[in-house]
Short mmCIF file of C-alpha atoms in Angstrom, two decimals:
data_model
loop_
_atom_site.label_atom_id
_atom_site.label_comp_id
_atom_site.label_asym_id
_atom_site.label_seq_id
_atom_site.Cartn_x
_atom_site.Cartn_y
_atom_site.Cartn_z
CA MET K 13 114.05 98.54 103.21
CA LYS K 14 110.67 97.93 101.60
CA SER K 15 111.75 98.27 97.95
CA ILE K 16 115.11 97.41 96.38
CA ARG K 17 114.22 99.56 93.40
CA GLY K 18 113.31 102.54 95.59
CA PHE K 19 116.47 102.08 97.67
CA LEU K 20 118.69 101.97 94.58
CA VAL K 21 116.98 105.01 93.06
CA ILE K 22 117.47 107.03 96.25
CA VAL K 23 121.12 105.98 96.63
CA LEU K 24 122.03 106.53 92.97
CA LEU K 25 120.17 109.82 92.82
CA ALA K 26 121.96 110.96 95.98
CA ILE K 27 125.31 110.04 94.41
CA VAL K 28 124.42 111.85 91.18
CA THR K 29 123.20 114.89 93.13
CA LEU K 30 126.38 114.96 95.22
CA ALA K 31 128.54 114.62 92.11
CA ASN K 32 126.54 117.37 90.37
CA PHE K 33 126.87 119.61 93.40
CA ALA K 34 130.65 119.08 93.56
CA ALA K 35 130.94 119.68 89.82
CA ALA K 36 128.70 122.74 90.01
CA LEU K 37 130.66 124.15 92.96
CA ARG K 38 133.96 123.58 91.22
CA GLY K 39 132.57 125.01 88.02
CA TYR K 40 131.14 127.99 89.88
CA LEU K 41 134.45 128.82 91.54
CA GLY K 42 136.37 128.30 88.33
CA SER K 43 133.88 130.35 86.36
CA MET K 44 134.03 133.17 88.91
CA ASP K 45 137.82 133.25 88.52
CA GLU K 46 137.45 133.28 84.75
CA ALA K 47 134.81 136.00 84.95
CA GLU K 48 137.15 138.04 87.17
CA ARG K 49 139.86 137.73 84.56
CA LEU K 50 137.48 138.75 81.77
CA PHE K 51 136.18 141.73 83.72
CA ASN K 52 139.74 142.85 84.45
CA GLN K 53 140.53 142.45 80.77
CA ARG K 54 137.54 144.66 79.96
CA MET K 55 138.87 147.35 82.32
CA LEU K 56 142.25 147.25 80.55
CA GLN K 57 140.47 147.61 77.22
CA GLN K 58 138.60 150.58 78.67
CA VAL K 59 141.96 152.19 79.54
CA ASP K 60 143.08 151.74 75.92
CA LEU K 61 139.86 153.34 74.73
CA LEU K 62 140.30 156.29 77.11
CA ASN K 63 143.91 156.70 75.93
CA TYR K 64 142.61 157.14 72.42
CA THR K 65 139.55 159.34 72.98
CA LEU K 66 140.08 161.58 76.04
CA PRO K 67 143.12 163.55 74.79
CA GLN K 68 141.20 164.47 71.62
CA TRP K 69 138.11 165.52 73.58
CA ARG K 70 140.34 167.52 75.93
CA GLU K 71 141.82 169.49 73.09
CA GLN K 72 138.37 170.23 71.65
CA THR K 73 136.85 171.37 75.00
CA SER K 74 139.85 172.83 76.79
CA ALA K 75 138.62 176.36 76.40
CA ARG K 76 135.18 175.64 77.83
CA ALA K 77 135.83 173.55 80.93
CA ASP K 78 138.63 172.61 83.25
CA VAL K 79 137.18 169.14 83.93
CA LEU K 80 135.41 167.04 81.34
CA LEU K 81 132.23 165.48 82.75
CA PHE K 82 130.64 162.45 81.08
CA PRO K 83 127.02 161.46 81.91
CA ALA K 84 126.38 158.28 83.93
CA ARG K 85 124.54 155.27 82.51
CA THR K 86 120.94 154.94 83.56
CA SER K 87 120.65 151.15 83.00
CA ASP K 88 121.70 148.58 85.61
CA ALA K 89 121.37 145.68 83.15
CA GLU K 90 125.16 145.34 83.14
CA ALA K 91 128.05 146.53 85.21
CA SER K 92 129.09 150.00 84.03
CA LEU K 93 132.67 151.23 83.96
CA GLU K 94 133.32 154.61 85.54
CA PHE K 95 136.59 156.53 85.23
CA GLN K 96 138.75 159.46 86.32
CA TRP K 97 141.57 161.09 84.28
CA VAL K 98 144.21 162.58 86.56
CA THR K 99 147.47 164.44 85.98
CA GLN K 100 150.75 163.37 87.53
CA ASP K 101 150.29 165.87 90.33
CA GLY K 102 146.75 164.68 91.12
CA LYS K 103 144.71 167.27 89.21
CA LEU K 104 141.42 165.93 87.83
CA LEU K 105 141.11 166.34 84.05
CA ALA K 106 137.96 164.29 83.32
CA ARG K 107 135.54 161.96 85.06
CA SER K 108 132.28 160.16 84.60
CA ALA K 109 129.28 161.45 86.50
CA ALA K 110 129.27 158.50 88.95
CA MET K 111 132.81 159.28 90.12
CA PRO K 112 133.57 161.84 92.87
CA GLU K 113 135.37 165.11 92.25
CA GLN K 114 138.35 163.95 94.28
CA VAL K 115 140.83 161.31 93.24
CA VAL K 116 139.57 158.06 94.79
CA VAL K 117 142.87 156.14 95.16
CA PRO K 118 146.58 156.80 95.26
CA LEU K 119 148.19 156.86 91.84
CA VAL K 120 149.86 153.45 92.08
CA GLU K 121 149.48 151.15 89.10
CA GLY K 122 147.37 147.99 89.67
CA PHE K 123 143.99 146.59 90.78
CA ARG K 124 142.48 147.22 94.21
CA PHE K 125 139.19 147.73 96.09
CA VAL K 126 137.99 151.08 97.41
CA ASN K 127 134.77 152.35 98.99
CA PHE K 128 132.95 155.50 97.96
CA HIS K 129 129.37 156.62 97.33
CA HIS K 130 128.18 153.86 99.71
CA TYR K 131 129.44 151.07 97.42
CA ARG K 132 132.51 148.91 97.18
CA TRP K 133 134.34 149.40 93.86
CA HIS K 134 136.90 147.36 91.94
CA VAL K 135 139.46 149.90 90.71
CA LEU K 136 142.23 149.79 88.09
CA VAL K 137 144.93 152.46 88.11
CA ALA K 138 146.97 152.65 84.88
CA PRO K 139 149.27 155.27 83.35
CA SER K 140 148.40 156.96 80.08
CA ALA K 141 150.21 156.09 76.89
CA ASP K 142 152.40 159.22 77.10
CA GLN K 143 153.14 158.57 80.80
CA LYS K 144 152.01 162.15 81.63
CA SER K 145 148.67 161.26 83.28
CA TRP K 146 146.76 158.46 84.96
CA PHE K 147 143.50 156.69 84.25
CA ILE K 148 141.39 155.34 87.13
CA VAL K 149 138.74 152.88 85.93
CA ALA K 150 136.18 151.72 88.53
CA GLU K 151 133.40 149.12 88.51
CA ARG K 152 130.87 148.47 91.29
CA ALA K 153 131.67 145.12 92.93
CA ASP K 154 128.01 144.16 93.49
CA GLN K 155 127.13 144.74 89.83
CA ARG K 156 130.21 142.86 88.80
CA TYR K 157 129.42 139.78 90.90
CA ARG K 158 125.74 139.87 90.00
CA LEU K 159 126.57 139.84 86.31
CA ALA K 160 129.11 137.06 86.80
CA GLU K 161 126.66 134.95 88.81
CA SER K 162 123.88 135.44 86.26
CA MET K 163 126.13 134.07 83.53
CA ILE K 164 127.42 131.20 85.66
CA LEU K 165 123.99 130.19 86.99
CA GLN K 166 122.75 129.88 83.43
CA ALA K 167 125.11 126.93 83.16
CA VAL K 168 124.38 125.58 86.67
CA TYR K 169 120.56 125.63 86.46
CA PRO K 170 120.35 122.88 83.80
CA MET K 171 122.43 120.62 86.04
CA VAL K 172 120.00 121.16 88.93
CA LEU K 173 116.90 120.80 86.79
CA ALA K 174 118.27 117.60 85.28
CA ILE K 175 118.25 115.80 88.65
CA PRO K 176 114.50 114.84 88.51
CA VAL K 177 114.96 113.71 84.91
CA ILE K 178 117.96 111.63 85.93
CA GLY K 179 115.87 110.16 88.77
CA LEU K 180 113.15 109.11 86.31
CA ILE K 181 115.75 107.61 83.97
CA ILE K 182 117.34 105.68 86.86
CA TRP K 183 113.87 104.45 87.92
CA TRP K 184 113.16 103.23 84.38
CA VAL K 185 116.59 101.62 83.94
CA LEU K 186 116.30 99.81 87.27
CA GLY K 187 112.82 98.66 86.30
CA VAL K 188 114.26 97.14 83.13
CA GLY K 189 117.14 95.62 85.09
CA LEU K 190 114.83 94.16 87.73
CA LYS K 191 112.37 92.82 85.16
CA PRO K 192 113.57 89.22 85.67
CA VAL K 193 112.80 89.55 89.40
CA THR K 194 109.33 90.89 88.56
CA ASN K 195 108.76 88.06 86.09
CA LEU K 196 109.86 85.49 88.67
CA ALA K 197 107.51 86.97 91.28
CA HIS K 198 104.67 87.07 88.74
CA GLU K 199 105.22 83.44 87.81
CA LEU K 200 105.13 82.35 91.45
CA ARG K 201 102.07 84.51 92.15
CA GLN K 202 100.12 83.08 89.20
CA ARG K 203 100.75 79.48 90.16
CA GLU K 204 98.03 77.33 91.60
CA ALA K 205 98.57 75.93 95.08
CA THR K 206 99.09 72.48 93.60
CA ASP K 207 101.58 73.58 90.93
CA LEU K 208 104.97 72.69 92.41
CA HIS K 209 107.00 72.01 89.26
CA SER K 210 110.47 73.55 89.07
CA LEU K 211 111.05 77.09 87.85
CA ASN K 212 112.53 77.54 84.40
CA GLN K 213 116.18 78.66 84.69
CA GLN K 214 116.68 79.29 80.96
CA ASP K 215 117.99 82.82 80.24
CA MET K 216 117.97 83.51 83.98
CA PRO K 217 120.36 86.31 85.08
CA ALA K 218 123.35 85.12 87.09
CA GLU K 219 122.14 87.03 90.15
CA LEU K 220 118.88 85.02 90.21
CA VAL K 221 120.30 81.58 89.45
CA GLN K 222 121.10 80.80 93.09
CA LEU K 223 117.69 82.10 94.22
CA THR K 224 115.93 80.03 91.56
CA GLN K 225 117.86 76.91 92.48
CA SER K 226 116.99 77.36 96.15
CA ALA K 227 113.32 77.90 95.22
CA ASN K 228 113.35 74.76 93.06
CA ASP K 229 114.87 72.75 95.90
CA LEU K 230 112.17 74.03 98.22
CA LEU K 231 109.43 73.24 95.68
CA ARG K 232 110.75 69.70 95.30
CA ARG K 233 110.76 69.19 99.06
CA LEU K 234 107.26 70.64 99.37
CA ASP K 235 105.99 68.46 96.55
CA ALA K 236 107.42 65.35 98.18
CA SER K 237 106.09 66.39 101.59
CA PHE K 238 102.59 67.13 100.28
CA ALA K 239 102.57 63.88 98.37
CA ARG K 240 103.52 61.92 101.48
CA GLU K 241 100.94 63.77 103.60
CA LYS K 242 98.19 63.35 101.04
CA ARG K 243 99.02 59.69 100.53
CA PHE K 244 99.18 59.04 104.26
CA SER K 245 95.92 60.81 105.18
CA GLY K 246 94.10 59.37 102.19
CA ASP K 247 95.41 55.84 102.69
CA ALA K 248 94.88 55.97 106.43
CA ALA K 249 91.28 57.14 106.16
CA HIS K 250 90.56 54.70 103.33
CA GLU K 251 92.07 51.77 105.18
CA LEU K 252 90.11 52.69 108.29
CA ARG K 253 86.80 52.59 106.43
CA THR K 254 86.96 48.83 105.94
CA PRO K 255 87.53 47.79 109.58
CA ILE K 256 85.00 50.41 110.74
CA ALA K 257 82.39 49.01 108.36
CA ALA K 258 83.15 45.51 109.67
CA LEU K 259 82.83 46.77 113.27
CA LYS K 260 79.44 48.30 112.43
CA ILE K 261 78.21 44.98 111.02
CA HIS K 262 79.46 42.98 113.99
CA CYS K 263 78.00 45.51 116.42
CA ASP K 264 74.59 45.33 114.71
CA ASN K 265 74.73 41.53 114.79
CA LEU K 266 75.68 41.61 118.47
CA MET K 267 72.75 43.90 119.25
CA GLN K 268 70.38 41.52 117.48
CA GLU K 269 71.79 38.50 119.34
CA LEU K 270 71.64 40.20 122.73
CA GLN K 271 68.07 41.26 123.32
CA PRO K 272 67.82 43.55 125.07
CA ALA K 273 71.25 44.96 124.18
CA PRO K 274 73.31 45.89 127.23
CA ALA K 275 74.47 49.49 127.78
CA SER K 276 78.06 48.57 126.93
CA VAL K 277 77.02 47.49 123.43
CA LEU K 278 75.11 50.74 122.92
CA LYS K 279 78.20 52.70 123.96
CA LEU K 280 80.26 50.55 121.61
CA LYS K 281 77.95 51.47 118.74
CA GLN K 282 78.18 55.18 119.59
CA GLY K 283 81.98 54.94 119.64
CA ILE K 284 82.03 53.23 116.23
CA GLU K 285 79.73 55.90 114.76
CA ARG K 286 81.91 58.63 116.19
CA MET K 287 85.01 56.96 114.73
CA SER K 288 83.30 56.68 111.33
CA TYR K 289 82.29 60.35 111.48
CA LEU K 290 85.84 61.36 112.41
CA VAL K 291 87.33 59.43 109.48
CA GLU K 292 84.89 61.05 107.03
CA GLN K 293 85.67 64.50 108.43
CA ILE K 294 89.41 63.87 108.10
CA LEU K 295 88.92 62.85 104.47
CA LEU K 296 86.81 65.92 103.82
CA LEU K 297 89.35 68.15 105.57
CA ASN K 298 92.10 66.69 103.42
CA ARG K 299 90.12 67.19 100.19
CA THR K 300 89.35 70.83 100.96
CA ALA K 301 92.89 71.78 102.05
CA PRO K 302 94.20 74.61 99.82
CA ASP K 303 97.37 72.69 98.99
CA HIS K 304 95.42 69.65 97.79
CA PHE K 305 92.25 71.22 96.47
CA MET K 306 91.59 70.25 92.87
CA GLY K 307 88.00 71.44 92.55
CA THR K 308 86.68 73.25 89.49
CA PHE K 309 85.05 76.61 90.07
CA GLU K 310 81.81 77.30 88.26
CA PRO K 311 78.67 79.37 88.81
CA VAL K 312 76.76 77.69 91.66
CA ASN K 313 73.23 78.45 92.81
CA LEU K 314 73.89 78.89 96.54
CA THR K 315 70.19 79.24 97.30
CA ARG K 316 69.44 75.87 95.74
CA LEU K 317 72.32 74.24 97.62
CA ALA K 318 70.98 75.64 100.89
CA LYS K 319 67.53 74.21 100.20
CA GLN K 320 69.07 70.86 99.28
CA ALA K 321 71.04 70.83 102.54
CA ILE K 322 67.75 71.26 104.43
CA VAL K 323 66.24 68.35 102.50
CA ASP K 324 69.30 66.15 103.10
CA GLN K 325 69.12 66.69 106.86
CA SER K 326 65.36 66.60 107.18
CA ASP K 327 65.49 63.37 109.20
CA ALA K 328 67.80 64.92 111.79
CA LEU K 329 65.56 68.03 111.94
CA GLU K 330 62.47 65.91 112.43
CA LEU K 331 64.16 63.75 115.05
CA LYS K 332 64.83 66.79 117.26
CA HIS K 333 61.55 68.54 116.32
CA HIS K 334 63.36 71.66 115.09
CA ARG K 335 61.53 74.40 113.25
CA ILE K 336 63.52 75.34 110.15
CA GLU K 337 63.03 78.59 108.21
CA PHE K 338 64.41 79.67 104.86
CA ASN K 339 64.35 83.20 103.43
CA GLY K 340 66.35 85.15 100.92
CA ASP K 341 67.13 85.89 97.31
CA GLU K 342 68.22 83.76 94.40
CA CYS K 343 72.01 83.96 94.83
CA TRP K 344 74.81 82.67 92.62
CA VAL K 345 78.49 82.44 93.50
CA SER K 346 81.57 81.17 91.71
CA GLY K 347 82.84 78.11 93.52
CA ASP K 348 83.15 74.37 93.85
CA ARG K 349 79.80 72.67 94.32
CA ALA K 350 81.11 69.82 96.51
CA ALA K 351 83.04 72.16 98.80
CA LEU K 352 80.07 74.52 99.20
CA THR K 353 77.83 71.55 99.95
CA SER K 354 80.25 70.46 102.70
CA LEU K 355 80.18 73.99 104.13
CA LEU K 356 76.38 74.08 104.24
CA ASN K 357 76.10 70.57 105.67
CA ASN K 358 78.59 71.34 108.44
CA LEU K 359 76.97 74.64 109.39
CA LEU K 360 73.46 73.19 109.35
CA GLY K 361 74.64 70.00 111.06
CA ASN K 362 76.20 72.01 113.90
CA ALA K 363 73.02 74.03 114.31
CA ILE K 364 70.96 70.82 114.50
CA LYS K 365 73.34 69.09 116.92
CA TYR K 366 73.76 71.90 119.40
CA THR K 367 70.25 73.38 119.38
CA PRO K 368 67.99 71.81 122.04
CA ASP K 369 64.90 69.83 121.00
CA GLY K 370 62.13 72.01 119.62
CA GLY K 371 64.55 74.83 118.79
CA ARG K 372 64.55 77.24 115.85
CA ILE K 373 66.97 77.25 112.93
CA ALA K 374 67.06 79.58 109.95
CA ILE K 375 69.04 79.57 106.70
CA ASN K 376 69.03 82.74 104.59
CA THR K 377 70.75 83.78 101.37
CA TRP K 378 70.78 87.51 100.70
CA LEU K 379 72.05 89.48 97.71
CA ARG K 380 73.72 92.66 98.97
CA GLY K 381 75.03 94.60 95.97
CA ARG K 382 78.07 92.71 94.75
CA ASP K 383 78.06 90.38 97.75
CA VAL K 384 76.13 87.25 98.63
CA VAL K 385 75.53 86.70 102.34
CA LEU K 386 74.76 83.21 103.66
CA GLU K 387 73.27 83.11 107.16
CA VAL K 388 72.82 80.05 109.39
CA MET K 389 71.15 80.97 112.68
CA ASP K 390 69.87 79.04 115.70
CA ASN K 391 68.66 79.63 119.24
CA GLY K 392 71.03 77.16 120.87
CA PRO K 393 73.66 77.85 123.54
CA GLY K 394 75.83 79.89 121.16
CA ILE K 395 79.57 80.50 121.45
CA PRO K 396 81.10 82.99 123.91
CA ASP K 397 82.88 85.97 122.34
CA GLY K 398 86.28 84.87 123.59
CA GLU K 399 85.97 81.45 121.95
CA ARG K 400 84.72 82.47 118.49
CA GLU K 401 88.17 82.43 116.89
CA ARG K 402 89.40 79.27 118.60
CA VAL K 403 86.48 77.16 117.36
CA PHE K 404 88.06 77.23 113.89
CA ASP K 405 91.11 75.35 115.19
CA ARG K 406 91.28 71.68 114.35
CA PHE K 407 89.94 69.28 116.98
CA TYR K 408 88.94 72.14 119.28
CA ARG K 409 85.55 71.89 121.00
CA LEU K 410 84.00 74.06 123.68
CA GLY K 411 84.36 72.15 126.93
CA GLY K 412 86.44 69.47 125.23
CA ASP K 413 84.93 66.06 124.55
CA ARG K 414 82.52 66.57 127.44
CA HIS K 415 80.51 69.26 125.63
CA ASN K 416 77.53 70.69 127.51
CA SER K 417 75.16 69.51 124.79
CA LYS K 418 76.32 65.88 125.32
CA THR K 419 76.57 65.77 121.52
CA PRO K 420 79.49 63.74 120.14
CA GLY K 421 81.84 65.51 117.78
CA CYS K 422 85.45 65.72 116.68
CA GLY K 423 86.06 69.47 116.41
CA LEU K 424 86.71 69.48 112.66
CA GLY K 425 83.43 70.88 111.30
CA LEU K 426 84.25 74.59 111.57
CA SER K 427 87.84 73.93 110.46
CA ILE K 428 86.43 72.50 107.23
CA VAL K 429 84.09 75.50 106.96
CA ARG K 430 87.01 77.92 107.34
CA GLN K 431 89.01 76.08 104.66
CA VAL K 432 86.11 76.24 102.21
CA VAL K 433 85.64 79.93 103.01
CA ASP K 434 89.34 80.61 102.36
CA LEU K 435 89.25 78.63 99.11
CA HIS K 436 86.47 80.89 97.83
CA ALA K 437 88.10 84.14 99.06
CA ALA K 438 85.05 84.69 101.24
CA HIS K 439 84.65 86.01 104.80
CA ILE K 440 83.08 84.32 107.80
CA ALA K 441 81.85 85.94 111.01
CA LEU K 442 80.29 84.48 114.16
CA THR K 443 77.86 86.82 115.94
CA GLN K 444 74.90 86.81 118.31
CA SER K 445 71.72 85.22 116.96
CA ARG K 446 68.75 87.48 116.27
CA TYR K 447 66.62 85.01 118.23
CA GLY K 448 67.96 86.53 121.46
CA GLN K 449 70.28 83.63 122.16
CA GLY K 450 72.26 81.26 120.03
CA LEU K 451 74.69 81.71 117.17
CA LEU K 452 74.52 83.49 113.82
CA VAL K 453 77.09 82.43 111.22
CA MET K 454 77.49 84.86 108.31
CA VAL K 455 79.53 83.91 105.26
CA THR K 456 80.04 86.64 102.65
CA PHE K 457 80.88 85.64 99.06
CA VAL K 458 81.43 87.69 95.92
CA ALA K 459 78.30 87.49 93.79
CA SER K 460 78.62 85.82 90.41
CA ALA K 461 76.89 87.04 87.26
CA VAL K 462 74.95 84.14 85.74
CA THR K 463 73.89 83.59 82.15
CA ASP K 464 71.21 81.20 80.89
CA ALA K 465 73.94 78.80 79.77
CA ASP K 466 75.42 78.78 83.28
CA ALA K 467 72.00 78.02 84.76
CA LYS K 468 71.44 75.13 82.34
CA LYS K 469 74.93 73.76 83.11
CA ALA K 470 74.25 74.00 86.85
CA ASN K 471 70.98 72.09 86.43
CA HIS K 472 72.77 69.46 84.37
CA ASN K 473 75.50 69.07 87.02
CA LYS K 474 72.84 68.75 89.68
CA SER K 475 71.18 65.93 87.75
CA LEU K 476 74.51 64.14 87.36
CA ASP K 477 75.22 64.50 91.08
CA HIS K 478 71.78 63.12 91.91
CA LYS K 479 72.28 60.12 89.62
CA ALA K 480 75.71 59.46 91.10
CA ALA K 481 74.33 59.60 94.62
CA THR K 482 71.49 57.23 93.67
CA ASN K 483 73.88 54.73 92.11
CA GLU K 484 76.17 54.88 95.15
CA THR K 485 73.18 54.22 97.44
CA ASN K 486 72.00 51.26 95.33
CA ASN K 487 75.49 49.78 95.26
#
């Protein structure tokens, strides 16, 4: 059952249709009986009319004809009444043209059916007023039933035609009745991921009170759970920064005291740096989680962010003698500047780490209609087709910690990238590099229309970010 409203409409409409059918059938049968009575009454009235008129016509025409012959009706619009006038001894005195020259039934008073002229007839045999002759009044059964059905169906048709109208009315009434459910679903759909306050139960229908209470209980548990998780991950990462910073200082001092520094000290330094990198990635992963994300979306110049990411990692590029290329259009997207910066830094950082010395890296931003396509491409070892979905899992690395590139990592970079992509309702794809080998990462955003005011605001925000970074470095 995909729709309660659709299910109720179908069930109620089926009940109404069944009730209408039963009522129509009962009405049809009852109306046919009533029509039969009325038609019989008409035949009796016809006998009264013949009692009054035929004796007079007989006296006026007795010298000219033995049998009076009356012309038949030419219209089939209604059932016509045919007759015979017969003496007590069975001699025909008068008849209508549609009746045979012989007496069609025995002269026994009452109604009956008889066949002649290839039709079935409903016949009434009645004595004359003076009891000296008989009148036989006949009506074709098919005309009789056709006329009765035409009258009855005029009353049945509106009942049938009303079924679609009733269905539309039921659909509308159920829509009004289910409006609170629609409003509740709309309220939940419009909420931000971080909005976990209780639902308002004021004026809530009794049927939804239990559902609302259960939802509020769930929201309270989720709020408490997210608060504990956020507090734990944030506190844990923050508390780890201090001892890691102290370890870095002591390690540097140890390296200065031991000249030359032994291999164990160098490995110790690498382990501390990896631990520091892991803590920062955990913090970043926590900040970009959809349930905790509190960023403000604004028009962002993605092209400028890409260029800045190249500048920020220029030392790492120079250290490995990579050739970096940038091409593309001036592209704007609606998003969070810090999250997009993290995405670019992770993608470019991965390309730098896993591309061998002297390799090629390219960053491109293309405007494709209503889409903005960000490309980060290298000629490194790439990722096999079967592993391209798994690399987005947290802490997953190709080959585990012993990666072929011998590059340390924690397996969180692409997880952070996927979270940022999901936050911006974008799409990410990993494909074969156009360099012949390596990896091409394509992230597709929805393009954002930018006004001059948006551009000025973006430049202002960039200046503030630069000042903040400078102050943090000085401190």
